Coordinates of C-alpha atoms in Angstrom, one line a residue:
X656 CA 99.5 111.1 77.9
X657 CA 100.0 114.5 76.3
X658 CA 102.8 116.7 77.4
X659 CA 101.9 120.6 76.4
X660 CA 104.8 122.2 76.3
X661 CA 103.6 125.3 78.4
X662 CA 104.1 123.0 81.4
X663 CA 107.4 123.1 81.3
X664 CA 107.0 126.4 82.7
X665 CA 104.3 125.4 85.3
X666 CA 107.0 122.9 86.9
X667 CA 109.3 125.5 87.1
X668 CA 107.0 128.0 89.1
X669 CA 105.7 124.9 91.4
X670 CA 109.7 124.5 91.7
X671 CA 110.3 127.7 92.5
X672 CA 107.6 128.6 94.7
X673 CA 108.3 125.8 97.0
X674 CA 112.3 126.6 97.2
X675 CA 111.3 129.9 97.7
X676 CA 109.7 129.5 100.6
X677 CA 112.6 127.2 101.9
X678 CA 115.4 129.7 100.9
X679 CA 116.2 132.2 103.4
X680 CA 113.8 134.7 102.7
X681 CA 112.7 136.4 105.7
X682 CA 109.2 134.7 107.4
X683 CA 106.3 136.9 107.2
X684 CA 104.7 135.6 110.0
X685 CA 104.8 138.6 113.0
X686 CA 106.0 135.5 116.0
X687 CA 109.2 134.7 114.1
X688 CA 110.4 138.6 114.9
X689 CA 110.8 137.4 118.5
X690 CA 113.4 134.5 120.3
X691 CA 109.7 134.1 121.7
X692 CA 107.1 131.8 120.6
X693 CA 103.8 131.3 122.7
X694 CA 103.9 128.0 125.1
X695 CA 101.2 125.7 124.8
X696 CA 102.6 122.7 126.8
X697 CA 105.5 122.0 128.6
X698 CA 107.2 120.6 125.5
X699 CA 107.1 124.3 124.4
X700 CA 109.1 125.3 127.5
X701 CA 112.1 122.5 126.9
X702 CA 112.6 123.8 123.1
X703 CA 112.5 127.2 123.9
X704 CA 114.7 127.0 126.8
X705 CA 117.3 125.2 124.7
X706 CA 117.3 128.2 121.9
X707 CA 117.6 130.8 124.4
X708 CA 120.6 129.2 125.8
X709 CA 121.7 129.1 121.9
X710 CA 120.8 132.6 121.4
X711 CA 118.2 130.9 118.1
X712 CA 115.1 132.2 117.2
X713 CA 112.4 130.2 116.3
X714 CA 110.5 131.0 113.3
X715 CA 106.4 131.6 113.4
X716 CA 104.1 129.2 113.3
X717 CA 102.6 127.6 110.7
X718 CA 99.6 128.4 108.5
X719 CA 96.3 126.5 108.7
X720 CA 96.8 125.4 105.0
X721 CA 100.6 124.2 105.8
X722 CA 99.5 122.5 109.2
X723 CA 96.5 120.5 107.4
X724 CA 98.7 119.0 105.2
X725 CA 101.2 118.5 107.3
X726 CA 99.7 116.5 110.0
X727 CA 97.6 114.5 107.4
X728 CA 100.8 113.0 106.2
X729 CA 102.3 112.7 109.5
X730 CA 99.1 110.9 110.8
X731 CA 97.5 109.0 107.8
X732 CA 100.2 109.0 105.5
X733 CA 98.3 110.9 102.7
X734 CA 97.7 114.1 101.7
X735 CA 94.2 115.8 102.5
X736 CA 91.5 116.2 99.6
X737 CA 90.2 119.5 98.7
X738 CA 87.2 119.3 100.5
X739 CA 89.0 118.4 103.9
X740 CA 91.4 121.5 102.6
X741 CA 88.3 124.1 102.4
X742 CA 86.6 122.6 105.4
X743 CA 89.4 123.3 107.8
X744 CA 90.2 126.6 106.2
X745 CA 86.5 127.3 106.6
X746 CA 86.4 126.2 110.6
X747 CA 86.5 129.2 113.0
X748 CA 87.0 127.2 116.2
X749 CA 90.1 128.4 118.1
X750 CA 90.7 125.0 119.2
X751 CA 90.3 123.8 115.3
X752 CA 93.5 122.1 115.0
X753 CA 93.4 120.1 118.1
X754 CA 90.0 118.7 116.9
X755 CA 91.5 117.8 113.5
X756 CA 94.5 116.0 115.4
X757 CA 91.4 113.9 117.7
X758 CA 89.8 112.8 114.1
X759 CA 93.1 111.9 112.3
X760 CA 94.0 109.6 115.2
X761 CA 90.7 107.7 115.4
X762 CA 90.7 107.3 111.7
X763 CA 91.4 104.1 109.6
X764 CA 94.2 105.4 108.0
X765 CA 95.9 106.2 111.2
X766 CA 96.4 102.8 112.0
X767 CA 97.4 101.4 108.7
X768 CA 100.2 104.2 108.4
X769 CA 101.6 103.7 111.7
X770 CA 101.7 100.1 110.7
X771 CA 104.4 100.5 108.2
X772 CA 106.7 101.6 110.7
X773 CA 106.1 98.9 112.8
X774 CA 107.0 96.5 110.0
X775 CA 110.2 98.3 108.8
X776 CA 111.2 97.7 112.7
X777 CA 109.8 93.8 113.3
X778 CA 111.6 93.1 109.3
X779 CA 107.7 91.9 108.3
X780 CA 108.0 90.7 105.1
X781 CA 105.4 87.7 105.9
X782 CA 102.7 89.3 103.7
X783 CA 100.5 87.8 106.5
X784 CA 97.4 89.2 106.4
X785 CA 96.6 88.2 110.0
X786 CA 99.7 89.7 111.1
X787 CA 99.4 93.1 109.5
X788 CA 95.4 93.1 110.9
X789 CA 96.5 92.3 114.2
X790 CA 98.8 95.4 114.4
X791 CA 96.4 97.8 112.9
X792 CA 93.8 96.7 115.6
X793 CA 96.6 97.1 118.2
X794 CA 97.4 100.6 117.3
X795 CA 93.4 101.3 116.1
X796 CA 92.2 100.5 119.7
X797 CA 95.4 102.2 121.1
X798 CA 96.6 98.7 123.0
X799 CA 99.0 100.1 125.3
X800 CA 102.5 99.5 124.2
X801 CA 104.1 97.6 127.3
X802 CA 100.7 95.3 126.3
X803 CA 101.9 95.5 122.6
X804 CA 105.6 94.7 123.3
X805 CA 104.9 91.2 125.9
X806 CA 102.6 90.1 123.2
X807 CA 105.0 89.9 120.5
X808 CA 108.2 89.2 122.8
X809 CA 106.0 85.8 125.3
X810 CA 103.7 84.7 121.8
X811 CA 102.8 81.1 121.8
X812 CA 101.1 79.3 119.2
X813 CA 100.3 79.6 115.8
X814 CA 99.1 82.5 113.2
X815 CA 95.6 81.1 113.7
X816 CA 95.3 81.8 117.2
X817 CA 97.8 83.8 117.7
X818 CA 99.1 86.3 115.0
X819 CA 101.7 87.8 117.1
X820 CA 103.8 84.8 116.4
X821 CA 104.9 85.4 113.3
X822 CA 107.5 87.8 114.9
X823 CA 109.0 84.4 115.6
X824 CA 107.8 82.7 112.7
X825 CA 110.0 85.5 110.2
X826 CA 113.2 84.1 111.8
X827 CA 112.6 80.2 112.0
X828 CA 114.1 80.0 115.4
X829 CA 117.0 81.9 114.8
X830 CA 117.7 83.4 118.1
X831 CA 120.9 85.9 117.1
X832 CA 118.3 88.2 115.2
X833 CA 115.9 87.7 118.1
X834 CA 118.0 89.2 120.7
X835 CA 119.0 91.6 117.7
X836 CA 115.6 92.6 117.3
X837 CA 114.5 93.2 120.9
X838 CA 117.8 95.2 122.0
X839 CA 117.3 97.2 118.9
X840 CA 113.4 97.7 118.5
X841 CA 112.6 97.8 121.9
X842 CA 115.5 98.8 124.4
X843 CA 117.3 101.4 121.6
X844 CA 120.7 99.2 121.7
X845 CA 123.1 98.3 119.1
X846 CA 124.1 94.9 121.1
X847 CA 125.1 92.9 117.3
X848 CA 128.7 93.1 117.5
X849 CA 128.7 92.0 121.2
X850 CA 127.9 88.3 119.7
X851 CA 131.4 87.9 119.2
X852 CA 132.9 90.2 121.0
X853 CA 132.8 92.9 123.9
X854 CA 131.2 96.0 122.2
X855 CA 134.6 98.6 121.4
X856 CA 132.7 101.4 121.9
X857 CA 129.7 100.5 124.5
X858 CA 129.7 98.9 127.6
X859 CA 128.1 95.4 126.2
X860 CA 129.7 92.5 126.4
X861 CA 129.3 88.7 125.2
X862 CA 128.2 88.3 128.4
X863 CA 125.6 90.6 127.5
X864 CA 124.7 89.3 124.2
X865 CA 124.8 85.8 125.5
X866 CA 122.8 86.0 128.6
X867 CA 119.9 87.3 126.4
X868 CA 120.3 84.4 123.7
X869 CA 119.7 82.2 126.8
X870 CA 116.1 83.9 127.6
X871 CA 114.9 82.1 123.7
X872 CA 117.0 78.8 123.9
X873 CA 113.8 76.8 124.7
X874 CA 112.1 78.8 121.9
X875 CA 111.3 76.3 118.7
X876 CA 109.5 76.5 115.2
X877 CA 107.2 73.3 115.3
X878 CA 104.5 71.6 113.2
X879 CA 101.7 71.5 115.0
X880 CA 99.6 68.4 114.0
X881 CA 96.9 69.2 115.9
X882 CA 96.0 72.2 114.4
X883 CA 97.2 70.9 111.1
X884 CA 94.4 67.7 111.2
X885 CA 91.7 70.7 112.2
X886 CA 92.7 72.7 109.5
X887 CA 92.4 69.4 107.1
X888 CA 88.9 68.5 109.2
X889 CA 87.9 72.1 107.9
X890 CA 88.6 71.8 104.5
X891 CA 85.4 72.0 102.0
X892 CA 87.1 70.4 99.4
X893 CA 88.2 67.1 101.3
X894 CA 86.2 64.3 99.7
X895 CA 84.5 61.8 101.2
X896 CA 86.7 58.6 101.4
X897 CA 89.3 60.8 102.8
X898 CA 87.6 62.5 105.1
X899 CA 86.2 58.9 106.1
X900 CA 90.2 57.7 105.9
X901 CA 90.8 60.8 108.5
X902 CA 87.8 60.5 111.1
X903 CA 89.8 58.5 113.9
X904 CA 92.8 61.1 113.7
X905 CA 90.1 64.3 113.9
X906 CA 88.4 62.4 116.9
X907 CA 92.1 62.9 118.8
X908 CA 92.7 66.1 117.5
X909 CA 89.6 67.7 119.2
X910 CA 90.4 65.9 122.2
X911 CA 94.1 67.0 122.1
X912 CA 92.1 70.9 121.4
X913 CA 90.2 70.2 124.8
X914 CA 92.9 69.2 126.3
X915 CA 95.0 72.5 125.9
X916 CA 92.0 74.6 126.6
X917 CA 92.1 73.1 130.2
X918 CA 95.4 73.9 130.8
X919 CA 95.7 77.4 129.3
X920 CA 92.1 78.1 131.7
X921 CA 94.6 77.0 134.7
X922 CA 97.7 79.0 133.6
X923 CA 96.5 82.4 132.1
X924 CA 99.5 84.4 132.0
X925 CA 101.4 81.5 130.3
X926 CA 99.3 80.5 127.5
X927 CA 100.8 77.5 125.9
X928 CA 99.8 76.0 122.5
X929 CA 97.6 73.1 121.5
X930 CA 100.9 71.0 121.1
X931 CA 102.2 71.7 124.7
X932 CA 99.2 69.7 126.2
X933 CA 99.7 66.5 124.0
X934 CA 103.2 65.4 125.4
X935 CA 101.0 62.7 127.5
X936 CA 99.1 61.8 124.6
X937 CA 100.8 62.9 121.1
X938 CA 98.9 63.4 118.0
X939 CA 100.6 61.1 114.8
X940 CA 102.5 63.4 112.9
X941 CA 101.5 64.0 108.9
X942 CA 103.7 61.4 108.0
X943 CA 102.8 58.4 110.1
X944 CA 99.1 58.9 109.5
X945 CA 100.0 59.0 105.5
X946 CA 101.4 55.7 106.1
X947 CA 98.8 54.3 108.4
X948 CA 96.1 55.1 105.7
X949 CA 98.4 53.8 103.4
X950 CA 99.0 50.3 104.9
X951 CA 95.1 50.3 105.2
X952 CA 94.6 49.6 101.7
X953 CA 93.2 52.6 100.7
X954 CA 93.4 53.8 97.3
X955 CA 96.0 55.6 95.6
X956 CA 93.9 58.3 95.3
X957 CA 92.2 58.6 98.5
X958 CA 96.0 58.6 99.9
X959 CA 96.8 61.4 98.0
X960 CA 94.3 63.6 98.3
X961 CA 95.1 63.4 102.4
X962 CA 98.6 63.7 101.2
X963 CA 97.7 67.2 99.4
X964 CA 95.2 68.2 102.3
X965 CA 98.0 68.1 104.4
X966 CA 100.7 70.0 102.6
X967 CA 98.2 72.4 101.7
X968 CA 97.2 73.1 105.7
X969 CA 100.8 73.4 107.1
X970 CA 100.4 74.9 110.6
X971 CA 103.8 75.9 112.2
X972 CA 103.4 76.9 116.1
X973 CA 105.7 78.6 118.1
X974 CA 106.4 76.6 121.5
X975 CA 108.7 76.9 124.7
X976 CA 110.2 73.5 125.8
X977 CA 110.1 73.0 129.5
X978 CA 113.9 71.9 129.2
X979 CA 117.2 72.7 127.9
X980 CA 120.0 75.0 128.5
X981 CA 121.9 77.3 125.9
X982 CA 125.9 76.6 125.9
X983 CA 127.8 79.2 124.2
X984 CA 129.6 78.4 121.0
X985 CA 132.5 76.8 120.8
X986 CA 135.5 79.5 119.9
X987 CA 135.2 78.7 115.8
X988 CA 132.1 80.2 115.6
X989 CA 133.5 83.7 116.6
X990 CA 133.6 83.4 120.2
X991 CA 136.6 85.4 121.4
X992 CA 139.3 83.2 123.3
X993 CA 139.0 84.4 126.6
X994 CA 135.7 82.5 127.3
X995 CA 135.7 78.4 126.9
X996 CA 132.9 76.9 124.1
X997 CA 130.1 74.7 125.8
X998 CA 129.8 76.6 129.0
X999 CA 126.1 77.3 130.1
X1000 CA 125.1 80.8 129.9
X1001 CA 122.0 81.5 132.5
X1002 CA 119.2 83.9 131.3
X1003 CA 120.2 87.3 132.3
X1004 CA 118.7 91.0 131.2
X1005 CA 121.4 93.1 129.7
X1006 CA 120.3 96.7 131.0
X1007 CA 119.8 95.2 134.6
X1008 CA 121.8 92.6 135.7
X1009 CA 119.7 92.1 139.0
X1010 CA 116.6 90.9 136.9
X1011 CA 116.9 87.3 136.4
X1012 CA 115.0 84.5 135.9
X1013 CA 113.8 82.0 138.8
X1014 CA 114.1 79.2 137.0
X1015 CA 110.4 78.7 136.9
X1016 CA 108.4 78.3 133.9
X1017 CA 108.7 80.4 130.7
X1018 CA 111.9 82.4 129.8
X1019 CA 109.9 84.6 127.2
X1020 CA 107.3 85.6 130.0
X1021 CA 109.6 86.9 132.6
X1022 CA 112.0 88.8 129.8
X1023 CA 108.9 90.7 128.3
X1024 CA 108.2 92.0 131.6
X1025 CA 111.8 92.8 132.2
X1026 CA 111.6 94.7 129.2
X1027 CA 108.4 97.1 129.4
X1028 CA 109.6 97.5 132.9
X1029 CA 112.6 99.4 132.1
X1030 CA 112.7 103.4 131.6
X1031 CA 114.9 103.1 128.9
X1032 CA 111.7 101.1 126.9
X1033 CA 109.3 103.6 127.6
X1034 CA 112.2 106.7 126.2
X1035 CA 113.1 104.8 122.9
X1036 CA 109.2 104.5 122.1
X1037 CA 109.1 108.4 123.1
X1038 CA 111.8 109.3 121.4
X1039 CA 110.7 107.4 118.3
X1040 CA 107.3 109.3 118.2
X1041 CA 109.1 112.0 118.0
X1042 CA 111.3 111.2 115.3
X1043 CA 108.5 110.1 113.1
X1044 CA 107.1 113.9 113.5
X1045 CA 109.4 116.2 114.1
X1046 CA 111.9 114.6 111.3
X1047 CA 115.1 113.3 114.3
X1048 CA 114.8 112.3 117.1
X1049 CA 116.0 113.5 120.8
X1050 CA 118.6 110.7 120.9
X1051 CA 119.9 109.8 117.2
X1052 CA 119.9 108.1 115.6
X1053 CA 117.2 106.3 117.4
X1054 CA 118.5 103.3 118.2
X1055 CA 121.8 104.0 119.9
X1056 CA 121.0 105.1 123.3
X1057 CA 124.2 105.0 125.4
X1058 CA 125.9 107.6 127.2
X1059 CA 128.1 109.0 124.8
X1060 CA 125.0 109.8 122.5
X1061 CA 123.4 111.7 124.6
X1062 CA 119.8 113.4 124.0
X1063 CA 119.7 117.4 122.7
X1064 CA 117.4 118.2 125.3
X1065 CA 117.5 115.5 128.2
X1066 CA 114.7 117.4 130.1
X1067 CA 112.1 117.3 127.4
X1068 CA 112.6 113.8 127.1
X1069 CA 112.8 112.9 130.7
X1070 CA 109.3 114.7 130.6
X1071 CA 107.8 112.7 127.4
X1072 CA 109.1 109.6 129.5
X1073 CA 107.3 110.5 132.5
X1074 CA 104.0 111.3 130.8
X1075 CA 104.2 107.8 128.9
X1076 CA 104.5 105.5 131.8
X1077 CA 101.6 108.0 133.6
X1078 CA 99.5 107.2 130.9
X1079 CA 100.3 103.5 130.9
X1080 CA 102.2 103.5 128.0
X1081 CA 99.3 105.0 125.8
X1082 CA 100.9 106.0 122.6
X1083 CA 98.3 108.9 121.2
X1084 CA 98.5 110.7 124.6
X1085 CA 102.4 111.5 123.6
X1086 CA 101.3 111.6 120.0
X1087 CA 98.7 114.3 120.8
X1088 CA 101.1 116.4 123.3
X1089 CA 104.1 116.3 120.1
X1090 CA 101.1 117.1 117.3
X1091 CA 99.3 120.1 119.8
X1092 CA 102.9 121.8 120.9
X1093 CA 104.0 125.0 119.0
X1094 CA 107.0 123.3 118.7
X1095 CA 105.1 120.8 116.0
X1096 CA 103.3 123.6 114.2
X1097 CA 106.2 126.0 113.5
X1098 CA 106.8 126.9 110.4
X1099 CA 109.7 125.5 108.1
X1100 CA 110.6 128.5 106.6
X1101 CA 113.7 129.6 108.1
X1102 CA 115.2 132.7 109.2
X1103 CA 118.4 134.8 109.0
X1104 CA 118.7 133.6 113.0
X1105 CA 118.0 129.9 112.7
X1106 CA 118.8 129.0 109.5
X1107 CA 121.5 126.7 110.4
X1108 CA 120.0 125.0 113.0
X1109 CA 119.3 121.7 112.5
X1110 CA 118.7 120.2 116.0
X1111 CA 117.1 122.2 118.1
X1112 CA 113.7 122.7 116.4
X1113 CA 113.6 126.6 116.1
X1114 CA 111.6 125.5 112.5
X1115 CA 109.7 122.7 111.3
X1116 CA 111.8 120.0 109.0
X1117 CA 111.0 119.7 105.5
X1118 CA 111.1 116.3 104.7
X1119 CA 110.2 113.9 101.5
X1120 CA 107.6 111.9 101.6
X1121 CA 108.2 108.3 102.5
X1122 CA 107.6 105.4 99.6
X1123 CA 103.9 104.5 100.7
X1124 CA 102.9 108.1 101.4
X1125 CA 103.6 109.6 97.7
X1126 CA 101.9 106.2 96.1
X1127 CA 98.8 106.3 98.5
X1128 CA 99.1 110.4 98.3
X1129 CA 99.3 110.2 94.5
X1130 CA 95.7 108.3 94.5
X1131 CA 93.7 110.3 97.0
X1132 CA 94.8 113.5 94.9
X1133 CA 93.5 112.2 91.8
X1134 CA 89.8 111.1 93.6
X1135 CA 91.1 107.5 94.8
X1136 CA 89.7 107.0 98.2
X1137 CA 90.8 104.7 101.2
X1138 CA 89.4 106.1 104.2
X1139 CA 90.3 109.5 104.0
X1140 CA 87.1 111.1 104.4
X1141 CA 86.3 109.4 107.7
X1142 CA 88.6 111.8 108.7
X1143 CA 86.2 114.4 109.0
X1144 CA 84.5 113.0 111.5
X1145 CA 85.7 116.9 113.1
X1146 CA 83.2 118.2 111.0
X1147 CA 80.4 115.9 109.8
X1148 CA 77.6 118.1 110.8
X1149 CA 78.5 121.2 108.6
X1150 CA 77.4 121.5 104.9
X1151 CA 79.5 121.9 102.2
X1152 CA 79.1 125.9 100.9
X1153 CA 77.8 124.8 97.4
X1154 CA 76.4 121.8 95.5
X1155 CA 79.8 121.3 93.4
X1156 CA 81.8 121.1 95.8
X1157 CA 79.2 117.9 98.0
X1158 CA 79.6 116.6 94.0
X1159 CA 83.4 116.6 93.9
X1160 CA 83.2 114.7 97.3
X1161 CA 81.1 112.4 96.5
X1162 CA 82.5 111.7 93.1
X1163 CA 86.2 111.2 95.0
X1164 CA 84.8 108.1 96.5
X1165 CA 84.9 105.4 94.5
X1166 CA 86.6 101.6 95.5
X1167 CA 89.9 102.0 94.1
X1168 CA 89.8 97.9 93.9
X1169 CA 87.2 98.0 91.5
X1170 CA 90.0 99.0 88.7
X1171 CA 92.6 96.3 88.7
X1172 CA 95.6 98.9 88.0
X1173 CA 95.0 100.3 91.3
X1174 CA 96.1 99.4 94.9
X1175 CA 96.9 101.1 97.9
X1176 CA 100.0 101.1 99.1
X1177 CA 98.8 98.5 102.2
X1178 CA 97.7 95.9 99.4
X1179 CA 101.0 95.9 97.8
X1180 CA 103.4 92.7 99.0
X1181 CA 107.0 93.5 100.4
X1182 CA 109.6 93.8 99.7
X1183 CA 108.6 95.7 96.5
X1184 CA 109.7 94.3 92.7
X1185 CA 113.1 95.8 91.8
X1186 CA 112.2 98.9 89.5
X1187 CA 108.7 99.4 91.2
X1188 CA 107.5 102.5 93.1
X1189 CA 108.1 101.2 96.3
X1190 CA 111.6 100.0 95.5
X1191 CA 112.8 103.0 93.7
X1192 CA 111.7 105.7 96.4
X1193 CA 113.7 103.4 99.0
X1194 CA 111.1 100.9 100.9
X1195 CA 113.5 98.5 102.8
X1196 CA 113.1 94.8 101.9
X1197 CA 112.9 94.3 106.0
X1198 CA 115.5 91.5 105.5
X1199 CA 117.4 94.3 108.8
X1200 CA 115.5 96.2 110.9
X1201 CA 115.0 99.6 109.5
X1202 CA 115.1 102.7 112.1
X1203 CA 114.9 105.3 109.6
X1204 CA 113.8 105.8 106.3
X1205 CA 116.3 106.7 103.7
X1206 CA 115.4 109.9 101.6
X1207 CA 118.3 110.3 99.0
X1208 CA 116.8 111.4 95.6
X1209 CA 116.8 109.5 92.6
X1210 CA 117.2 109.9 89.0
X1211 CA 115.3 106.7 88.8
X1212 CA 112.6 108.8 91.1
X1213 CA 112.0 111.5 88.8
X1214 CA 111.7 108.9 85.8
X1215 CA 109.1 107.2 88.0
X1216 CA 107.3 110.6 88.6
X1217 CA 107.3 112.0 84.8
X1218 CA 106.2 108.9 83.4
X1219 CA 105.5 105.8 85.6
X1220 CA 102.8 103.7 85.3
X1221 CA 101.3 104.6 89.1
X1222 CA 101.0 108.5 87.9
X1223 CA 100.0 107.8 84.4
X1224 CA 97.2 105.0 85.5
X1225 CA 96.4 107.2 88.8
X1226 CA 95.7 110.2 86.4
X1227 CA 94.2 108.3 83.5
X1228 CA 91.6 106.9 86.2
X1229 CA 90.8 110.1 88.2
X1230 CA 87.6 109.9 89.4
X1231 CA 87.8 114.1 90.4
X1232 CA 89.5 114.4 86.4
X1233 CA 86.3 112.8 85.2
X1234 CA 83.7 115.1 87.7
X1235 CA 85.7 117.8 86.7
X1236 CA 84.9 117.6 83.3
X1237 CA 81.5 117.1 83.8
X1238 CA 80.3 119.9 86.0
X1239 CA 79.9 123.5 84.7
X1240 CA 83.2 124.7 86.5
X1241 CA 85.9 127.4 84.6
X1242 CA 89.3 126.7 84.2
X1243 CA 89.9 129.1 87.5
X1244 CA 88.0 126.6 89.9
X1245 CA 89.2 123.4 88.0
X1246 CA 92.8 124.9 88.9
X1247 CA 91.5 125.8 92.3
X1248 CA 90.5 122.1 93.0
X1249 CA 93.5 120.6 91.4
X1250 CA 96.1 122.7 93.5
X1251 CA 93.7 121.9 96.7
X1252 CA 93.7 118.5 95.7
X1253 CA 97.6 118.0 95.5
X1254 CA 99.6 120.9 97.3
X1255 CA 96.7 121.7 99.7
X1256 CA 96.8 125.5 98.3
X1257 CA 95.1 127.8 95.8
X1258 CA 96.8 128.8 92.9
X1259 CA 98.8 132.1 92.9
X1260 CA 98.1 134.9 90.7
X1261 CA 101.6 134.1 88.3
X1262 CA 100.6 130.3 88.0
X1263 CA 96.8 130.5 87.0
X1264 CA 98.5 133.0 84.0
X1265 CA 100.5 130.6 83.0
X1266 CA 98.3 127.9 83.1
X1267 CA 95.6 130.1 81.3
X1268 CA 97.9 130.7 78.4
X1269 CA 97.3 126.6 77.6
X1270 CA 94.0 126.2 78.6
X1271 CA 91.2 124.9 76.0
X1272 CA 89.1 127.7 74.4
X1273 CA 85.4 126.8 74.1
X1274 CA 83.4 123.6 75.6
X1275 CA 85.5 120.6 74.1
X1276 CA 85.0 118.0 76.7
X1277 CA 87.9 116.0 75.5
X1278 CA 90.9 119.0 75.3
X1279 CA 89.4 120.0 78.5
X1280 CA 90.2 116.5 80.0
X1281 CA 93.8 116.4 78.3
X1282 CA 94.5 120.0 79.8
X1283 CA 93.2 118.8 83.7
X1284 CA 95.3 115.1 82.9
X1285 CA 98.3 117.8 81.8
X1286 CA 98.2 120.1 85.4
X1287 CA 97.7 117.1 87.5
X1288 CA 101.2 115.5 85.9
X1289 CA 102.8 119.2 86.4
X1290 CA 101.6 119.5 90.1
X1291 CA 102.7 115.6 90.9
X1292 CA 106.0 116.2 89.8
X1293 CA 106.5 119.4 91.7
X1294 CA 108.3 119.3 94.6
X1295 CA 105.6 121.1 96.0
X1296 CA 103.9 117.9 96.5
X1297 CA 106.4 114.9 97.2
X1298 CA 107.7 117.0 100.4
X1299 CA 106.1 118.1 103.3
X1300 CA 106.9 121.4 105.2

């Protein structure tokens, strides 16, 4: 791709503009001159009270353009299109920011974007379409957070009828990892070191850790012979001979499925997997079925076809047995000398030891109730949502809730926790409270009074886009669509101001999957390959729970943006660039579309002057396309694109 010499200056200007806006220059917005700012909801009151106590004046509110770009990336994980920026700017309604927030939370991109956070937390590298769809559906329909958590912790069955079981399939029965995930993700507690010794800096003991382990001792990952047979029967490629050989086993599998349905109807709160219904009349496992068919005189081809069909239809299942006790590992396994190995440990909920399993039925169902019934469970989630939107948690790190790590704003955390519980664990209710607050909508530009503040929210925190946000934003900025236009619902009755705007909007909506070089982040396998865009931009491999993304920059990242496949393919195949060449627009109008599509604002006079110096004269389409590509490249490489203010 050609790089004009003048673009070096364009990049320099773009970089200078963004960093000057984040520097110590006084903010021009009137509210920043006062230690006060409008209180839109109780969040603002708690934040302002602390700022006044510390004698720190807040910055003014962000502009509409800054708000639109910020809220699109925070809710949907992508920058807005030029048309969306224009429509928001043209909207004269006083409540247009609230309307946009409501629309974006209903966008399909919201569920896709926030699923990334949950995949990080749950260490999901399964690449299971069913599991991902389940998480996205839960977010899209705003499943109550306590219900979402209970379904994960108490999950039983197989992935075909209960995708939440991937939560356990992820660790193949490793109960240590299950305890660590539950304590870290749902209770904001770092309990891992208490496995081998009492925590040196917190109240957690070995008894606490192993009391939690006891909740999982009866949980196992096994092969499900019934579900596997049903899956084999449904195979369209199963030939007539092996199908006849398996006919009697298919009959038994259907009987087992029916018994399971009857049992589950009797016990709706403790759903049993198919295999749980088969203990009295078990279906033969794969190995025995193959042996019987082989002994019956079937041909080698038939036996091989049966074996192959079984191997390709494996179905693992999460079961919870009715018996089995957890015994403390021996001293040699890392247990402190003060404890004796092989002791039977009863299940105890560490955060409230008065909550104990009553000895009846499932152990994980009551554990899920204990977790979701804890006030700390609610506090951890609202703190996590606050951190995602505000750049740091009220408790920080977000997985370190303990007495010696107090919240910066205790009353604010209590208020949000109360609201979450009162709303019956409505995630979007909390998100709307935060997003509609003036605290969230403050400018990122600091003042002399608040430049040193990094914890009290006197100004918005500038952050770099995550790997997925940057990747998808490059595609959207160059005209590739992934449900982004759906977020325009709040303006669906308004018409574009001119035909060219309508043309540009339509041109920006082709199906990216038609081009083999382009995939959106949700379609890319995890963990990312070494050296890929996602790997370079710090996407975690999800071997460990990732409660916070690394934002550090690196030279390989800069090189990837300068000349990597992602940016080159997106620009080279840009539907928006093709449209800009084909319609009758002058360089100033083209520059406007490119700036709005990438960094969400109009170009300045100085930037236009630099662009015009290298703009082609005349109507040569090839030269104009090369100029557009170069401007795209410069903008996508500018800090103002990769950072959210």
